mmCIF file of C-alpha atoms in Angstrom:
data_model
loop_
_atom_site.group_PDB
_atom_site.id
_atom_site.type_symbol
_atom_site.label_atom_id
_atom_site.label_comp_id
_atom_site.label_asym_id
_atom_site.label_seq_id
_atom_site.Cartn_x
_atom_site.Cartn_y
_atom_site.Cartn_z
ATOM 1 C CA MET A 1454 5.485 -9.574 -11.453
ATOM 2 C CA LYS A 1455 6.653 -10.158 -7.886
ATOM 3 C CA ILE A 1456 4.938 -8.613 -4.849
ATOM 4 C CA THR A 1457 6.754 -8.703 -1.493
ATOM 5 C CA VAL A 1458 4.991 -7.818 1.759
ATOM 6 C CA LEU A 1459 7.201 -5.386 3.671
ATOM 7 C CA GLY A 1460 4.557 -4.470 6.229
ATOM 8 C CA LYS A 1461 0.964 -5.531 6.832
ATOM 9 C CA SER A 1462 0.080 -4.151 10.280
ATOM 10 C CA PRO A 1463 -2.860 -1.804 10.831
ATOM 11 C CA ALA A 1464 -2.268 1.629 12.367
ATOM 12 C CA TRP A 1465 -0.603 -0.061 15.365
ATOM 13 C CA GLN A 1466 2.405 -2.183 14.479
ATOM 14 C CA ASP A 1467 2.861 -5.828 15.395
ATOM 15 C CA PRO A 1468 5.947 -6.482 17.554
ATOM 16 C CA GLY A 1469 8.895 -6.082 15.225
ATOM 17 C CA GLY A 1470 6.507 -5.375 12.367
ATOM 18 C CA ALA A 1471 5.679 -2.564 9.998
ATOM 19 C CA CYS A 1472 2.559 -0.891 8.715
ATOM 20 C CA SER A 1473 1.428 -0.862 5.094
ATOM 21 C CA GLY A 1474 4.164 -1.408 2.504
ATOM 22 C CA TYR A 1475 4.520 -3.634 -0.582
ATOM 23 C CA LEU A 1476 7.403 -3.981 -3.016
ATOM 24 C CA VAL A 1477 6.329 -4.623 -6.615
ATOM 25 C CA GLU A 1478 9.040 -5.777 -9.017
ATOM 26 C CA GLU A 1479 8.975 -6.651 -12.708
ATOM 27 C CA GLU A 1480 12.125 -6.993 -14.803
ATOM 28 C CA ASP A 1481 14.360 -4.075 -13.730
ATOM 29 C CA CYS A 1482 11.464 -1.973 -12.428
ATOM 30 C CA CYS A 1483 10.943 -1.473 -8.691
ATOM 31 C CA LEU A 1484 7.825 0.128 -7.179
ATOM 32 C CA LEU A 1485 7.093 0.728 -3.499
ATOM 33 C CA LEU A 1486 3.363 0.768 -2.773
ATOM 34 C CA ASP A 1487 2.701 2.610 0.501
ATOM 35 C CA CYS A 1488 5.407 3.517 2.998
ATOM 36 C CA GLY A 1489 3.889 3.295 6.470
ATOM 37 C CA ASN A 1490 5.613 3.231 9.841
ATOM 38 C CA GLY A 1491 8.540 0.800 9.858
ATOM 39 C CA VAL A 1492 8.495 0.104 6.113
ATOM 40 C CA PHE A 1493 11.699 1.931 5.206
ATOM 41 C CA GLY A 1494 13.777 -0.356 7.430
ATOM 42 C CA LYS A 1495 12.036 -3.424 5.972
ATOM 43 C CA LEU A 1496 12.751 -2.118 2.465
ATOM 44 C CA ARG A 1497 16.441 -1.782 3.295
ATOM 45 C CA GLU A 1498 16.572 -5.436 4.328
ATOM 46 C CA ARG A 1499 15.617 -6.431 0.776
ATOM 47 C CA ARG A 1500 16.611 -3.691 -1.668
ATOM 48 C CA ASP A 1501 18.835 -0.666 -1.931
ATOM 49 C CA TYR A 1502 16.423 2.222 -1.416
ATOM 50 C CA GLU A 1503 18.119 4.119 -4.236
ATOM 51 C CA GLU A 1504 17.028 1.355 -6.637
ATOM 52 C CA VAL A 1505 13.341 2.158 -6.136
ATOM 53 C CA ASP A 1506 11.992 3.820 -9.262
ATOM 54 C CA ALA A 1507 8.782 5.167 -7.759
ATOM 55 C CA VAL A 1508 6.680 5.236 -4.610
ATOM 56 C CA VAL A 1509 2.878 5.252 -4.707
ATOM 57 C CA VAL A 1510 0.865 6.248 -1.633
ATOM 58 C CA SER A 1511 -2.769 5.139 -1.410
ATOM 59 C CA HIS A 1512 -3.781 7.750 1.156
ATOM 60 C CA LEU A 1513 -2.336 10.134 3.694
ATOM 61 C CA HIS A 1514 -2.916 8.333 6.981
ATOM 62 C CA SER A 1515 0.303 7.843 8.947
ATOM 63 C CA ASP A 1516 0.328 4.046 8.701
ATOM 64 C CA HIS A 1517 0.510 4.348 4.913
ATOM 65 C CA CYS A 1518 3.014 7.166 4.420
ATOM 66 C CA PHE A 1519 4.960 8.271 7.501
ATOM 67 C CA ASP A 1520 8.133 6.325 6.673
ATOM 68 C CA LEU A 1521 8.552 8.647 3.728
ATOM 69 C CA ILE A 1522 10.190 10.871 6.335
ATOM 70 C CA PRO A 1523 13.224 8.645 7.135
ATOM 71 C CA TYR A 1524 13.310 7.738 3.432
ATOM 72 C CA ALA A 1525 13.557 11.435 2.568
ATOM 73 C CA TYR A 1526 16.288 11.964 5.144
ATOM 74 C CA ALA A 1527 18.290 9.084 3.643
ATOM 75 C CA LEU A 1528 17.923 10.448 0.118
ATOM 76 C CA SER A 1529 18.951 13.921 1.265
ATOM 77 C CA TYR A 1530 21.512 13.548 4.029
ATOM 78 C CA SER A 1531 23.162 10.118 3.953
ATOM 79 C CA PRO A 1532 26.928 10.189 3.218
ATOM 80 C CA ARG A 1533 26.516 8.541 -0.188
ATOM 81 C CA ALA A 1534 23.662 10.866 -1.131
ATOM 82 C CA ARG A 1535 25.962 13.825 -0.629
ATOM 83 C CA GLU A 1536 28.955 12.197 -2.342
ATOM 84 C CA PHE A 1537 27.130 10.443 -5.212
ATOM 85 C CA PRO A 1538 23.720 12.085 -5.677
ATOM 86 C CA ASN A 1539 21.270 10.037 -7.738
ATOM 87 C CA PRO A 1540 18.124 11.131 -9.603
ATOM 88 C CA ARG A 1541 15.217 11.563 -7.222
ATOM 89 C CA PRO A 1542 12.651 8.736 -7.238
ATOM 90 C CA THR A 1543 9.136 9.772 -8.186
ATOM 91 C CA LEU A 1544 6.584 9.942 -5.391
ATOM 92 C CA TYR A 1545 2.965 9.659 -6.496
ATOM 93 C CA ALA A 1546 0.737 10.964 -3.719
ATOM 94 C CA PRO A 1547 -3.011 11.598 -3.585
ATOM 95 C CA PRO A 1548 -4.401 15.124 -3.872
ATOM 96 C CA GLY A 1549 -3.224 17.247 -0.948
ATOM 97 C CA GLY A 1550 -0.013 15.283 -0.512
ATOM 98 C CA GLN A 1551 2.363 18.215 -0.768
ATOM 99 C CA GLU A 1552 0.379 20.276 1.731
ATOM 100 C CA SER A 1553 0.173 17.368 4.194
ATOM 101 C CA PHE A 1554 3.882 16.525 4.035
ATOM 102 C CA ARG A 1555 4.778 20.186 4.489
ATOM 103 C CA ALA A 1556 2.491 20.458 7.508
ATOM 104 C CA VAL A 1557 4.125 17.469 9.211
ATOM 105 C CA THR A 1558 7.803 18.136 8.535
ATOM 106 C CA GLY A 1559 7.307 21.871 8.864
ATOM 107 C CA THR A 1560 6.763 21.420 12.585
ATOM 108 C CA TRP A 1561 10.537 21.036 12.960
ATOM 109 C CA GLY A 1562 11.489 23.517 10.257
ATOM 110 C CA LEU A 1563 11.912 21.271 7.201
ATOM 111 C CA ALA A 1564 8.646 21.867 5.374
ATOM 112 C CA GLU A 1565 10.080 20.899 1.977
ATOM 113 C CA LEU A 1566 11.932 17.762 3.130
ATOM 114 C CA VAL A 1567 9.788 15.271 1.211
ATOM 115 C CA GLU A 1568 9.390 17.249 -2.012
ATOM 116 C CA GLN A 1569 13.116 17.978 -2.172
ATOM 117 C CA ALA A 1570 14.018 14.297 -1.739
ATOM 118 C CA PHE A 1571 11.411 12.964 -4.179
ATOM 119 C CA CYS A 1572 9.959 14.184 -7.442
ATOM 120 C CA LEU A 1573 6.480 14.686 -5.986
ATOM 121 C CA ILE A 1574 3.454 14.297 -8.240
ATOM 122 C CA GLU A 1575 -0.123 14.392 -7.002
ATOM 123 C CA TYR A 1576 -2.273 11.952 -8.963
ATOM 124 C CA GLU A 1577 -5.984 12.135 -9.713
ATOM 125 C CA PRO A 1578 -8.523 9.285 -9.929
ATOM 126 C CA GLU A 1579 -8.208 9.171 -13.711
ATOM 127 C CA THR A 1580 -4.395 9.121 -13.680
ATOM 128 C CA THR A 1581 -2.615 6.231 -15.407
ATOM 129 C CA ILE A 1582 1.107 5.799 -14.800
ATOM 130 C CA ASP A 1583 3.395 3.865 -17.122
ATOM 131 C CA LEU A 1584 6.440 2.763 -15.145
ATOM 132 C CA GLY A 1585 8.635 0.547 -17.279
ATOM 133 C CA PRO A 1586 6.695 -2.703 -17.807
ATOM 134 C CA LEU A 1587 4.114 -1.695 -15.175
ATOM 135 C CA GLN A 1588 0.906 0.249 -15.652
ATOM 136 C CA ILE A 1589 -0.654 1.766 -12.527
ATOM 137 C CA ARG A 1590 -4.278 2.863 -12.187
ATOM 138 C CA PHE A 1591 -6.289 4.337 -9.323
ATOM 139 C CA HIS A 1592 -9.881 4.266 -8.137
ATOM 140 C CA GLU A 1593 -11.266 6.235 -5.225
ATOM 141 C CA VAL A 1594 -12.750 4.163 -2.403
ATOM 142 C CA PRO A 1595 -14.697 5.299 0.697
ATOM 143 C CA HIS A 1596 -12.595 5.852 3.808
ATOM 144 C CA PHE A 1597 -12.251 8.582 6.430
ATOM 145 C CA ILE A 1598 -10.119 10.684 4.060
ATOM 146 C CA ARG A 1599 -9.610 10.569 0.286
ATOM 147 C CA THR A 1600 -8.236 7.110 -0.452
ATOM 148 C CA PHE A 1601 -7.429 5.228 -3.630
ATOM 149 C CA ALA A 1602 -7.309 1.554 -4.489
ATOM 150 C CA VAL A 1603 -4.317 0.829 -6.717
ATOM 151 C CA GLN A 1604 -4.039 -1.649 -9.580
ATOM 152 C CA VAL A 1605 -0.676 -2.641 -11.038
ATOM 153 C CA THR A 1606 -0.718 -4.476 -14.360
ATOM 154 C CA SER A 1607 2.015 -6.043 -16.461
ATOM 155 C CA ARG A 1608 2.078 -8.537 -19.295
ATOM 156 C CA ALA A 1609 2.065 -11.226 -16.613
ATOM 157 C CA GLY A 1610 -1.215 -10.199 -14.995
ATOM 158 C CA SER A 1611 -2.699 -7.781 -12.472
ATOM 159 C CA PHE A 1612 -2.373 -7.032 -8.771
ATOM 160 C CA THR A 1613 -5.037 -4.930 -7.031
ATOM 161 C CA PHE A 1614 -4.572 -3.339 -3.614
ATOM 162 C CA GLY A 1615 -7.775 -2.168 -1.960
ATOM 163 C CA ALA A 1616 -6.100 0.278 0.449
ATOM 164 C CA ASP A 1617 -8.382 1.129 3.397
ATOM 165 C CA CYS A 1618 -12.114 1.263 2.758
ATOM 166 C CA CYS A 1619 -15.566 0.316 3.949
ATOM 167 C CA PRO A 1620 -17.773 -2.019 1.869
ATOM 168 C CA ASN A 1621 -18.338 -0.579 -1.605
ATOM 169 C CA ASP A 1622 -19.245 -1.629 -5.133
ATOM 170 C CA ALA A 1623 -16.593 0.615 -6.708
ATOM 171 C CA LEU A 1624 -13.783 -1.603 -5.445
ATOM 172 C CA VAL A 1625 -15.497 -4.731 -6.757
ATOM 173 C CA GLU A 1626 -15.745 -3.243 -10.249
ATOM 174 C CA PHE A 1627 -12.216 -1.870 -10.184
ATOM 175 C CA ALA A 1628 -10.794 -5.251 -9.160
ATOM 176 C CA ARG A 1629 -12.906 -7.278 -11.594
ATOM 177 C CA GLY A 1630 -10.947 -10.345 -12.746
ATOM 178 C CA THR A 1631 -7.691 -9.359 -11.058
ATOM 179 C CA ASP A 1632 -5.161 -12.136 -10.535
ATOM 180 C CA LEU A 1633 -4.149 -11.100 -7.018
ATOM 181 C CA LEU A 1634 -6.404 -9.049 -4.740
ATOM 182 C CA MET A 1635 -5.035 -7.769 -1.446
ATOM 183 C CA LEU A 1636 -7.724 -6.435 0.891
ATOM 184 C CA GLU A 1637 -7.680 -5.096 4.401
ATOM 185 C CA ALA A 1638 -9.295 -7.103 7.193
ATOM 186 C CA THR A 1639 -8.912 -4.667 10.056
ATOM 187 C CA LEU A 1640 -12.078 -5.644 11.891
ATOM 188 C CA GLU A 1641 -13.901 -8.753 13.004
ATOM 189 C CA HIS A 1642 -17.156 -6.873 13.395
ATOM 190 C CA PRO A 1643 -18.308 -3.671 11.639
ATOM 191 C CA GLU A 1644 -17.799 -0.375 13.441
ATOM 192 C CA PRO A 1645 -20.668 -0.135 15.960
ATOM 193 C CA ASP A 1646 -21.804 3.359 15.006
ATOM 194 C CA GLY A 1647 -20.923 6.382 12.950
ATOM 195 C CA GLN A 1648 -19.041 6.450 9.670
ATOM 196 C CA ARG A 1649 -17.507 3.210 8.483
ATOM 197 C CA GLY A 1650 -13.974 3.121 7.137
ATOM 198 C CA HIS A 1651 -12.763 -0.476 7.215
ATOM 199 C CA LEU A 1652 -13.651 -3.998 6.088
ATOM 200 C CA THR A 1653 -14.187 -7.053 8.207
ATOM 201 C CA ALA A 1654 -12.543 -10.291 7.102
ATOM 202 C CA ALA A 1655 -15.893 -11.664 5.946
ATOM 203 C CA GLU A 1656 -16.569 -8.504 3.926
ATOM 204 C CA ALA A 1657 -13.142 -8.795 2.318
ATOM 205 C CA GLY A 1658 -13.981 -12.353 1.290
ATOM 206 C CA ALA A 1659 -17.290 -11.255 -0.206
ATOM 207 C CA HIS A 1660 -15.592 -8.467 -2.168
ATOM 208 C CA GLY A 1661 -13.058 -10.947 -3.529
ATOM 209 C CA ARG A 1662 -15.778 -13.355 -4.640
ATOM 210 C CA ARG A 1663 -17.834 -10.628 -6.311
ATOM 211 C CA ALA A 1664 -14.744 -9.322 -8.113
ATOM 212 C CA GLY A 1665 -13.853 -12.788 -9.391
ATOM 213 C CA ALA A 1666 -10.313 -12.462 -8.057
ATOM 214 C CA GLY A 1667 -7.952 -15.318 -8.763
ATOM 215 C CA GLN A 1668 -6.305 -15.104 -5.343
ATOM 216 C CA LEU A 1669 -7.258 -13.224 -2.162
ATOM 217 C CA VAL A 1670 -4.786 -12.114 0.499
ATOM 218 C CA LEU A 1671 -5.881 -10.416 3.733
ATOM 219 C CA THR A 1672 -3.767 -7.582 5.098
ATOM 220 C CA HIS A 1673 -3.920 -4.628 7.526
ATOM 221 C CA PHE A 1674 -4.786 -6.797 10.538
ATOM 222 C CA GLU A 1675 -3.204 -7.268 13.936
ATOM 223 C CA GLN A 1676 -1.330 -10.512 14.419
ATOM 224 C CA GLY A 1677 -2.839 -12.767 17.066
ATOM 225 C CA ASP A 1678 -4.995 -15.794 17.759
ATOM 226 C CA HIS A 1679 -7.872 -14.211 15.859
ATOM 227 C CA ALA A 1680 -5.944 -14.192 12.555
ATOM 228 C CA GLU A 1681 -6.849 -17.768 11.640
ATOM 229 C CA ARG A 1682 -10.452 -17.000 12.494
ATOM 230 C CA PHE A 1683 -10.274 -14.038 10.113
ATOM 231 C CA ARG A 1684 -8.944 -16.325 7.401
ATOM 232 C CA ALA A 1685 -11.808 -18.790 7.886
ATOM 233 C CA GLN A 1686 -14.414 -16.032 7.844
ATOM 234 C CA ALA A 1687 -12.991 -14.608 4.613
ATOM 235 C CA ALA A 1688 -12.669 -18.045 2.977
ATOM 236 C CA ALA A 1689 -16.306 -18.874 3.739
ATOM 237 C CA GLU A 1690 -17.390 -15.785 1.781
ATOM 238 C CA PHE A 1691 -14.744 -16.000 -0.923
ATOM 239 C CA GLY A 1692 -15.511 -19.619 -1.709
ATOM 240 C CA GLY A 1693 -11.905 -20.731 -1.825
ATOM 241 C CA PRO A 1694 -8.566 -20.584 0.006
ATOM 242 C CA VAL A 1695 -7.524 -17.233 1.443
ATOM 243 C CA GLU A 1696 -4.013 -16.274 2.557
ATOM 244 C CA LEU A 1697 -2.951 -14.064 5.435
ATOM 245 C CA ALA A 1698 -0.286 -11.524 4.558
ATOM 246 C CA VAL A 1699 2.997 -12.188 6.354
ATOM 247 C CA GLU A 1700 5.972 -9.855 6.283
ATOM 248 C CA GLY A 1701 8.496 -11.193 3.809
ATOM 249 C CA ALA A 1702 5.928 -13.253 1.911
ATOM 250 C CA VAL A 1703 6.300 -13.099 -1.868
ATOM 251 C CA TYR A 1704 3.442 -13.444 -4.355
ATOM 252 C CA THR A 1705 3.948 -13.915 -8.067
ATOM 253 C CA VAL A 1706 1.507 -12.852 -10.761
#
């Protein structure tokens, strides 16, 4: 199983970068996990977008799903889409996905843009998806809106994506023994007050250690001088080497 980082930025993109997006490939199967701002263009640099079998969205914040809009336009209105229409890829969205997409694209009169371009299915926490050689599972994690960690398993091993979340035991249990764990490291220090919704780098490292992950990769952070400091903070808690997600990086499970 091959995982390619298409985008790793937080809600604000790095220069020339993209928000959350990961391409998961096994045999002839192609899965796009999250499709945040800038991801569709990054996808096109590496794969034909019509070759994607399914898209999974972890939650409905813009940095995880808004590039579904140019993707939907391409599937619906590009010259080849009109001349040689292909079967619609499946879009697995969290509960409320259809309503949210309609609300956004409805502001310019195309409320059904996304659901007409994709075969839209809203998953539930207990949903299991069999996609060729891949099995996909979900587990709800605490964030500002309903959000789901995603685990992709094949005969080769397992890849767990923590999505966006604050510290929680549910993610540790869900990711128990995973080969590759990709966790956000949005913050250096916890939110000063109010509801928490993100992990610090050190907290990501602690979650990885508690889960017994084989490999830990930090994502969802702004590029800058602090990135290496984030890596060191996570590694101190994880108890081993930690990698920083880089666009174009490929991980194999």
